[in-house]
Amino acid sequence: MGVQQYDGIGEVFEGFKSLPLIRYGEVPSFLGMVGDVSGKSVLDLACGTGFYSREFKRRGATDVFGVDISGEMIAAAREFERRDPLGVRYEVGDVAELEPLGRSFDVALGVQCLNYAQDIAAMERMCRNIHRSLVSGGDFFVLAQKPDYGFDCESLEKYGFRCELTGEEIETGPRVRITALLDPWPISIVGAAPRREVYEGCLRAAGFRGLEWVPLQVSDAGVREFGEEFWVDVLASPPLELLRCRV
C-alpha cells in the first residue's frame, strides 16, 4: 500500500514539513514526546527522506539508522546526507520483514509506519521486529492518523491538508486518502487509519508495555504565526495522534 506511491514522491516529500499542520503541530509534538536523545541510538522506521533521522542526530543521538520500504525515499535521504554529512545511515527495508540488524537501539521511531500494515498479522510482525530491535527498557514512539478521527469535521485545508475516507475497509481499519496541498501540485497518499484496539493489541502481543496515547499540540511559534483562533478547528478534532510505549 505504500512503496509505489512513495517512490513517485522522492525529495518532494520534504515539502510536507512546511505545511502548517506538520510544521507547528506534528513536528513539535513528536519532538517533544521523544524528548532528549543525547547519547542514545535511534532507529527511524519508515524514515522517508530522513527528516527525523537528521533532526535527532543534530539533537545529540550517537547513532541514527533510517529504514524505509521506498528506494526513492532512501535515495533522497542519502542525497541529503551527502549534501550535509551528519553520519546518519540509511537502508531500504520492509518493517514487516525486517532482518535482524546486528545491534539493539535505545529508541525507535514510527512516524506513519504501522498504519501501512496490510492486515493485523503484518502489524504484529512489524511490532515484533521493532521490539526485537530495541534494548531492554527501550522506547518506541508512534505518530499516525488518529484512530477515531471524525472525517465529517471541519476542513483541514487551511492547515495544508485534505483528509477523506476512500470508502474501503481493510482488516486494521478504514482506508484514507491524505492530500498535501503543496504548491504547485497537491500530492495524495492512500493509507489506513487502524483502530485503537488494533494498535494496542499488536503492540502488547509483541511485548510492549506502558502504552500511552499523547494528544497533538500546537507550538507557541504556531500561535504567534497564525493566532489562537486559527488553530481552534484542528485542536477540537485533531487528525493525528501520538503513542509511546516501552520494551
mmCIF file of N, CA and C in Angstrom, residues 119-186:
data_model
loop_
_atom_site.group_PDB
_atom_site.id
_atom_site.type_symbol
_atom_site.label_atom_id
_atom_site.label_comp_id
_atom_site.label_asym_id
_atom_site.label_seq_id
_atom_site.Cartn_x
_atom_site.Cartn_y
_atom_site.Cartn_z
ATOM 1 N N ASP A 119 -2.578 -6.002 7.090
ATOM 2 C CA ASP A 119 -3.549 -6.688 7.943
ATOM 3 C C ASP A 119 -2.976 -6.756 9.352
ATOM 4 N N ILE A 120 -3.735 -7.333 10.269
ATOM 5 C CA ILE A 120 -3.293 -7.386 11.664
ATOM 6 C C ILE A 120 -2.047 -8.241 11.822
ATOM 7 N N ALA A 121 -1.962 -9.340 11.076
ATOM 8 C CA ALA A 121 -0.775 -10.194 11.165
ATOM 9 C C ALA A 121 0.478 -9.423 10.768
ATOM 10 N N ALA A 122 0.374 -8.595 9.726
ATOM 11 C CA ALA A 122 1.531 -7.799 9.284
ATOM 12 C C ALA A 122 1.904 -6.766 10.339
ATOM 13 N N MET A 123 0.899 -6.144 10.971
ATOM 14 C CA MET A 123 1.219 -5.172 12.015
ATOM 15 C C MET A 123 1.875 -5.860 13.207
ATOM 16 N N GLU A 124 1.411 -7.048 13.552
ATOM 17 C CA GLU A 124 2.053 -7.776 14.648
ATOM 18 C C GLU A 124 3.506 -8.092 14.317
ATOM 19 N N ARG A 125 3.780 -8.489 13.067
ATOM 20 C CA ARG A 125 5.166 -8.748 12.666
ATOM 21 C C ARG A 125 6.004 -7.486 12.779
ATOM 22 N N MET A 126 5.446 -6.368 12.340
ATOM 23 C CA MET A 126 6.170 -5.107 12.445
ATOM 24 C C MET A 126 6.510 -4.812 13.897
ATOM 25 N N CYS A 127 5.527 -4.955 14.769
ATOM 26 C CA CYS A 127 5.744 -4.657 16.183
ATOM 27 C C CYS A 127 6.772 -5.594 16.807
ATOM 28 N N ARG A 128 6.720 -6.872 16.449
ATOM 29 C CA ARG A 128 7.696 -7.829 16.988
ATOM 30 C C ARG A 128 9.110 -7.500 16.488
ATOM 31 N N ASN A 129 9.221 -7.122 15.222
ATOM 32 C CA ASN A 129 10.530 -6.773 14.677
ATOM 33 C C ASN A 129 11.093 -5.522 15.350
ATOM 34 N N ILE A 130 10.232 -4.572 15.627
ATOM 35 C CA ILE A 130 10.670 -3.349 16.306
ATOM 36 C C ILE A 130 11.076 -3.668 17.745
ATOM 37 N N HIS A 131 10.255 -4.461 18.429
ATOM 38 C CA HIS A 131 10.560 -4.849 19.808
ATOM 39 C C HIS A 131 11.918 -5.559 19.879
ATOM 40 N N ARG A 132 12.152 -6.456 18.941
ATOM 41 C CA ARG A 132 13.413 -7.208 18.894
ATOM 42 C C ARG A 132 14.619 -6.293 18.659
ATOM 43 N N SER A 133 14.393 -5.137 18.043
ATOM 44 C CA SER A 133 15.487 -4.235 17.682
ATOM 45 C C SER A 133 15.831 -3.240 18.785
ATOM 46 N N LEU A 134 15.091 -3.277 19.908
ATOM 47 C CA LEU A 134 15.312 -2.333 20.994
ATOM 48 C C LEU A 134 15.975 -2.998 22.194
ATOM 49 N N VAL A 135 16.729 -2.208 22.946
ATOM 50 C CA VAL A 135 17.320 -2.689 24.196
ATOM 51 C C VAL A 135 16.221 -2.855 25.235
ATOM 52 N N SER A 136 16.503 -3.593 26.283
ATOM 53 C CA SER A 136 15.563 -3.688 27.396
ATOM 54 C C SER A 136 15.349 -2.289 27.975
ATOM 55 N N GLY A 137 14.092 -1.893 28.102
ATOM 56 C CA GLY A 137 13.793 -0.545 28.568
ATOM 57 C C GLY A 137 13.763 0.491 27.463
ATOM 58 N N GLY A 138 14.008 0.055 26.198
ATOM 59 C CA GLY A 138 13.997 0.980 25.078
ATOM 60 C C GLY A 138 12.602 1.504 24.783
ATOM 61 N N ASP A 139 12.532 2.651 24.140
ATOM 62 C CA ASP A 139 11.257 3.330 23.882
ATOM 63 C C ASP A 139 10.895 3.291 22.399
ATOM 64 N N PHE A 140 9.601 3.129 22.135
ATOM 65 C CA PHE A 140 9.070 3.187 20.779
ATOM 66 C C PHE A 140 8.039 4.305 20.732
ATOM 67 N N PHE A 141 8.213 5.231 19.775
ATOM 68 C CA PHE A 141 7.351 6.391 19.641
ATOM 69 C C PHE A 141 6.649 6.344 18.288
ATOM 70 N N VAL A 142 5.331 6.495 18.311
ATOM 71 C CA VAL A 142 4.497 6.340 17.120
ATOM 72 C C VAL A 142 3.752 7.642 16.842
ATOM 73 N N LEU A 143 3.612 7.978 15.556
ATOM 74 C CA LEU A 143 2.715 9.045 15.141
ATOM 75 C C LEU A 143 1.916 8.544 13.956
ATOM 76 N N ALA A 144 0.591 8.737 13.999
ATOM 77 C CA ALA A 144 -0.256 8.217 12.930
ATOM 78 C C ALA A 144 -1.578 8.966 12.895
ATOM 79 N N GLN A 145 -2.393 8.625 11.907
ATOM 80 C CA GLN A 145 -3.759 9.131 11.844
ATOM 81 C C GLN A 145 -4.473 8.797 13.156
ATOM 82 N N LYS A 146 -5.184 9.761 13.728
ATOM 83 C CA LYS A 146 -5.924 9.499 14.965
ATOM 84 C C LYS A 146 -6.940 8.394 14.712
ATOM 85 N N PRO A 147 -6.933 7.330 15.517
ATOM 86 C CA PRO A 147 -7.787 6.174 15.234
ATOM 87 C C PRO A 147 -9.268 6.484 15.110
ATOM 88 N N ASP A 148 -9.771 7.414 15.914
ATOM 89 C CA ASP A 148 -11.202 7.705 15.868
ATOM 90 C C ASP A 148 -11.467 9.109 15.321
ATOM 91 N N TYR A 149 -10.629 9.537 14.389
ATOM 92 C CA TYR A 149 -10.794 10.852 13.777
ATOM 93 C C TYR A 149 -12.152 10.948 13.071
ATOM 94 N N GLY A 150 -12.854 12.068 13.261
ATOM 95 C CA GLY A 150 -14.147 12.257 12.616
ATOM 96 C C GLY A 150 -13.984 12.909 11.256
ATOM 97 N N PHE A 151 -14.166 12.139 10.211
ATOM 98 C CA PHE A 151 -13.905 12.656 8.862
ATOM 99 C C PHE A 151 -14.975 13.638 8.396
ATOM 100 N N ASP A 152 -16.011 13.852 9.204
ATOM 101 C CA ASP A 152 -17.034 14.824 8.862
ATOM 102 C C ASP A 152 -16.829 16.141 9.594
ATOM 103 N N CYS A 153 -15.642 16.330 10.195
ATOM 104 C CA CYS A 153 -15.391 17.538 10.973
ATOM 105 C C CYS A 153 -14.942 18.673 10.044
ATOM 106 N N GLU A 154 -14.549 19.790 10.630
ATOM 107 C CA GLU A 154 -14.161 20.961 9.852
ATOM 108 C C GLU A 154 -12.995 20.643 8.915
ATOM 109 N N SER A 155 -12.961 21.356 7.801
ATOM 110 C CA SER A 155 -11.932 21.140 6.790
ATOM 111 C C SER A 155 -10.533 21.420 7.352
ATOM 112 N N LEU A 156 -9.566 20.641 6.866
ATOM 113 C CA LEU A 156 -8.167 20.844 7.251
ATOM 114 C C LEU A 156 -7.400 21.665 6.220
ATOM 115 N N GLU A 157 -8.101 22.184 5.201
ATOM 116 C CA GLU A 157 -7.389 22.794 4.079
ATOM 117 C C GLU A 157 -6.567 24.007 4.502
ATOM 118 N N LYS A 158 -7.043 24.771 5.472
ATOM 119 C CA LYS A 158 -6.251 25.929 5.894
ATOM 120 C C LYS A 158 -4.966 25.509 6.611
ATOM 121 N N TYR A 159 -4.917 24.245 7.036
ATOM 122 C CA TYR A 159 -3.706 23.713 7.674
ATOM 123 C C TYR A 159 -2.811 22.975 6.674
ATOM 124 N N GLY A 160 -3.247 22.933 5.403
ATOM 125 C CA GLY A 160 -2.405 22.362 4.359
ATOM 126 C C GLY A 160 -2.797 20.982 3.877
ATOM 127 N N PHE A 161 -3.936 20.443 4.346
ATOM 128 C CA PHE A 161 -4.276 19.058 4.014
ATOM 129 C C PHE A 161 -5.761 18.875 3.730
ATOM 130 N N ARG A 162 -6.068 17.836 2.957
ATOM 131 C CA ARG A 162 -7.397 17.243 2.895
ATOM 132 C C ARG A 162 -7.276 15.819 3.392
ATOM 133 N N CYS A 163 -8.261 15.362 4.121
ATOM 134 C CA CYS A 163 -8.233 14.023 4.703
ATOM 135 C C CYS A 163 -9.619 13.414 4.516
ATOM 136 N N GLU A 164 -9.702 12.308 3.763
ATOM 137 C CA GLU A 164 -11.018 11.757 3.425
ATOM 138 C C GLU A 164 -10.980 10.239 3.388
ATOM 139 N N LEU A 165 -12.105 9.637 3.717
ATOM 140 C CA LEU A 165 -12.254 8.195 3.609
ATOM 141 C C LEU A 165 -12.360 7.798 2.145
ATOM 142 N N THR A 166 -11.775 6.656 1.782
ATOM 143 C CA THR A 166 -11.885 6.172 0.404
ATOM 144 C C THR A 166 -13.146 5.330 0.208
ATOM 145 N N GLY A 167 -13.773 4.908 1.307
ATOM 146 C CA GLY A 167 -14.921 4.011 1.227
ATOM 147 C C GLY A 167 -14.530 2.551 1.316
ATOM 148 N N GLU A 168 -13.230 2.281 1.381
ATOM 149 C CA GLU A 168 -12.742 0.900 1.509
ATOM 150 C C GLU A 168 -12.358 0.622 2.956
ATOM 151 N N GLU A 169 -12.368 -0.638 3.307
ATOM 152 C CA GLU A 169 -12.010 -1.065 4.665
ATOM 153 C C GLU A 169 -11.079 -2.257 4.552
ATOM 154 N N ILE A 170 -9.987 -2.233 5.315
ATOM 155 C CA ILE A 170 -9.137 -3.415 5.418
ATOM 156 C C ILE A 170 -9.227 -3.925 6.856
ATOM 157 N N GLU A 171 -8.535 -4.996 7.164
ATOM 158 C CA GLU A 171 -8.706 -5.628 8.472
ATOM 159 C C GLU A 171 -8.361 -4.699 9.627
ATOM 160 N N THR A 172 -7.378 -3.822 9.433
ATOM 161 C CA THR A 172 -6.938 -2.958 10.527
ATOM 162 C C THR A 172 -7.850 -1.755 10.740
ATOM 163 N N GLY A 173 -8.570 -1.329 9.674
ATOM 164 C CA GLY A 173 -9.417 -0.149 9.788
ATOM 165 C C GLY A 173 -9.727 0.445 8.423
ATOM 166 N N PRO A 174 -10.387 1.605 8.385
ATOM 167 C CA PRO A 174 -10.744 2.222 7.106
ATOM 168 C C PRO A 174 -9.515 2.743 6.360
ATOM 169 N N ARG A 175 -9.602 2.718 5.042
ATOM 170 C CA ARG A 175 -8.556 3.335 4.233
ATOM 171 C C ARG A 175 -8.878 4.808 4.042
ATOM 172 N N VAL A 176 -7.834 5.618 4.029
ATOM 173 C CA VAL A 176 -7.999 7.066 3.936
ATOM 174 C C VAL A 176 -7.064 7.640 2.875
ATOM 175 N N ARG A 177 -7.479 8.747 2.324
ATOM 176 C CA ARG A 177 -6.638 9.465 1.355
ATOM 177 C C ARG A 177 -6.233 10.797 1.980
ATOM 178 N N ILE A 178 -4.927 10.994 2.121
ATOM 179 C CA ILE A 178 -4.391 12.238 2.656
ATOM 180 C C ILE A 178 -3.792 13.020 1.488
ATOM 181 N N THR A 179 -4.242 14.251 1.305
ATOM 182 C CA THR A 179 -3.719 15.097 0.233
ATOM 183 C C THR A 179 -3.009 16.289 0.835
ATOM 184 N N ALA A 180 -1.711 16.402 0.551
ATOM 185 C CA ALA A 180 -0.930 17.560 0.978
ATOM 186 C C ALA A 180 -1.072 18.643 -0.079
ATOM 187 N N LEU A 181 -1.544 19.796 0.317
ATOM 188 C CA LEU A 181 -1.834 20.874 -0.629
ATOM 189 C C LEU A 181 -0.575 21.687 -0.910
ATOM 190 N N LEU A 182 0.368 21.023 -1.555
ATOM 191 C CA LEU A 182 1.641 21.644 -1.897
ATOM 192 C C LEU A 182 1.497 22.475 -3.166
ATOM 193 N N ASP A 183 2.325 23.486 -3.290
ATOM 194 C CA ASP A 183 2.353 24.327 -4.467
ATOM 195 C C ASP A 183 3.533 23.891 -5.351
ATOM 196 N N PRO A 184 3.351 23.629 -6.651
ATOM 197 C CA PRO A 184 2.144 23.916 -7.442
ATOM 198 C C PRO A 184 1.181 22.737 -7.549
ATOM 199 N N TRP A 185 1.590 21.511 -7.103
ATOM 200 C CA TRP A 185 0.724 20.347 -7.284
ATOM 201 C C TRP A 185 0.491 19.628 -5.959
ATOM 202 N N PRO A 186 -0.758 19.414 -5.618
ATOM 203 C CA PRO A 186 -1.053 18.603 -4.434
ATOM 204 C C PRO A 186 -0.556 17.169 -4.621
#
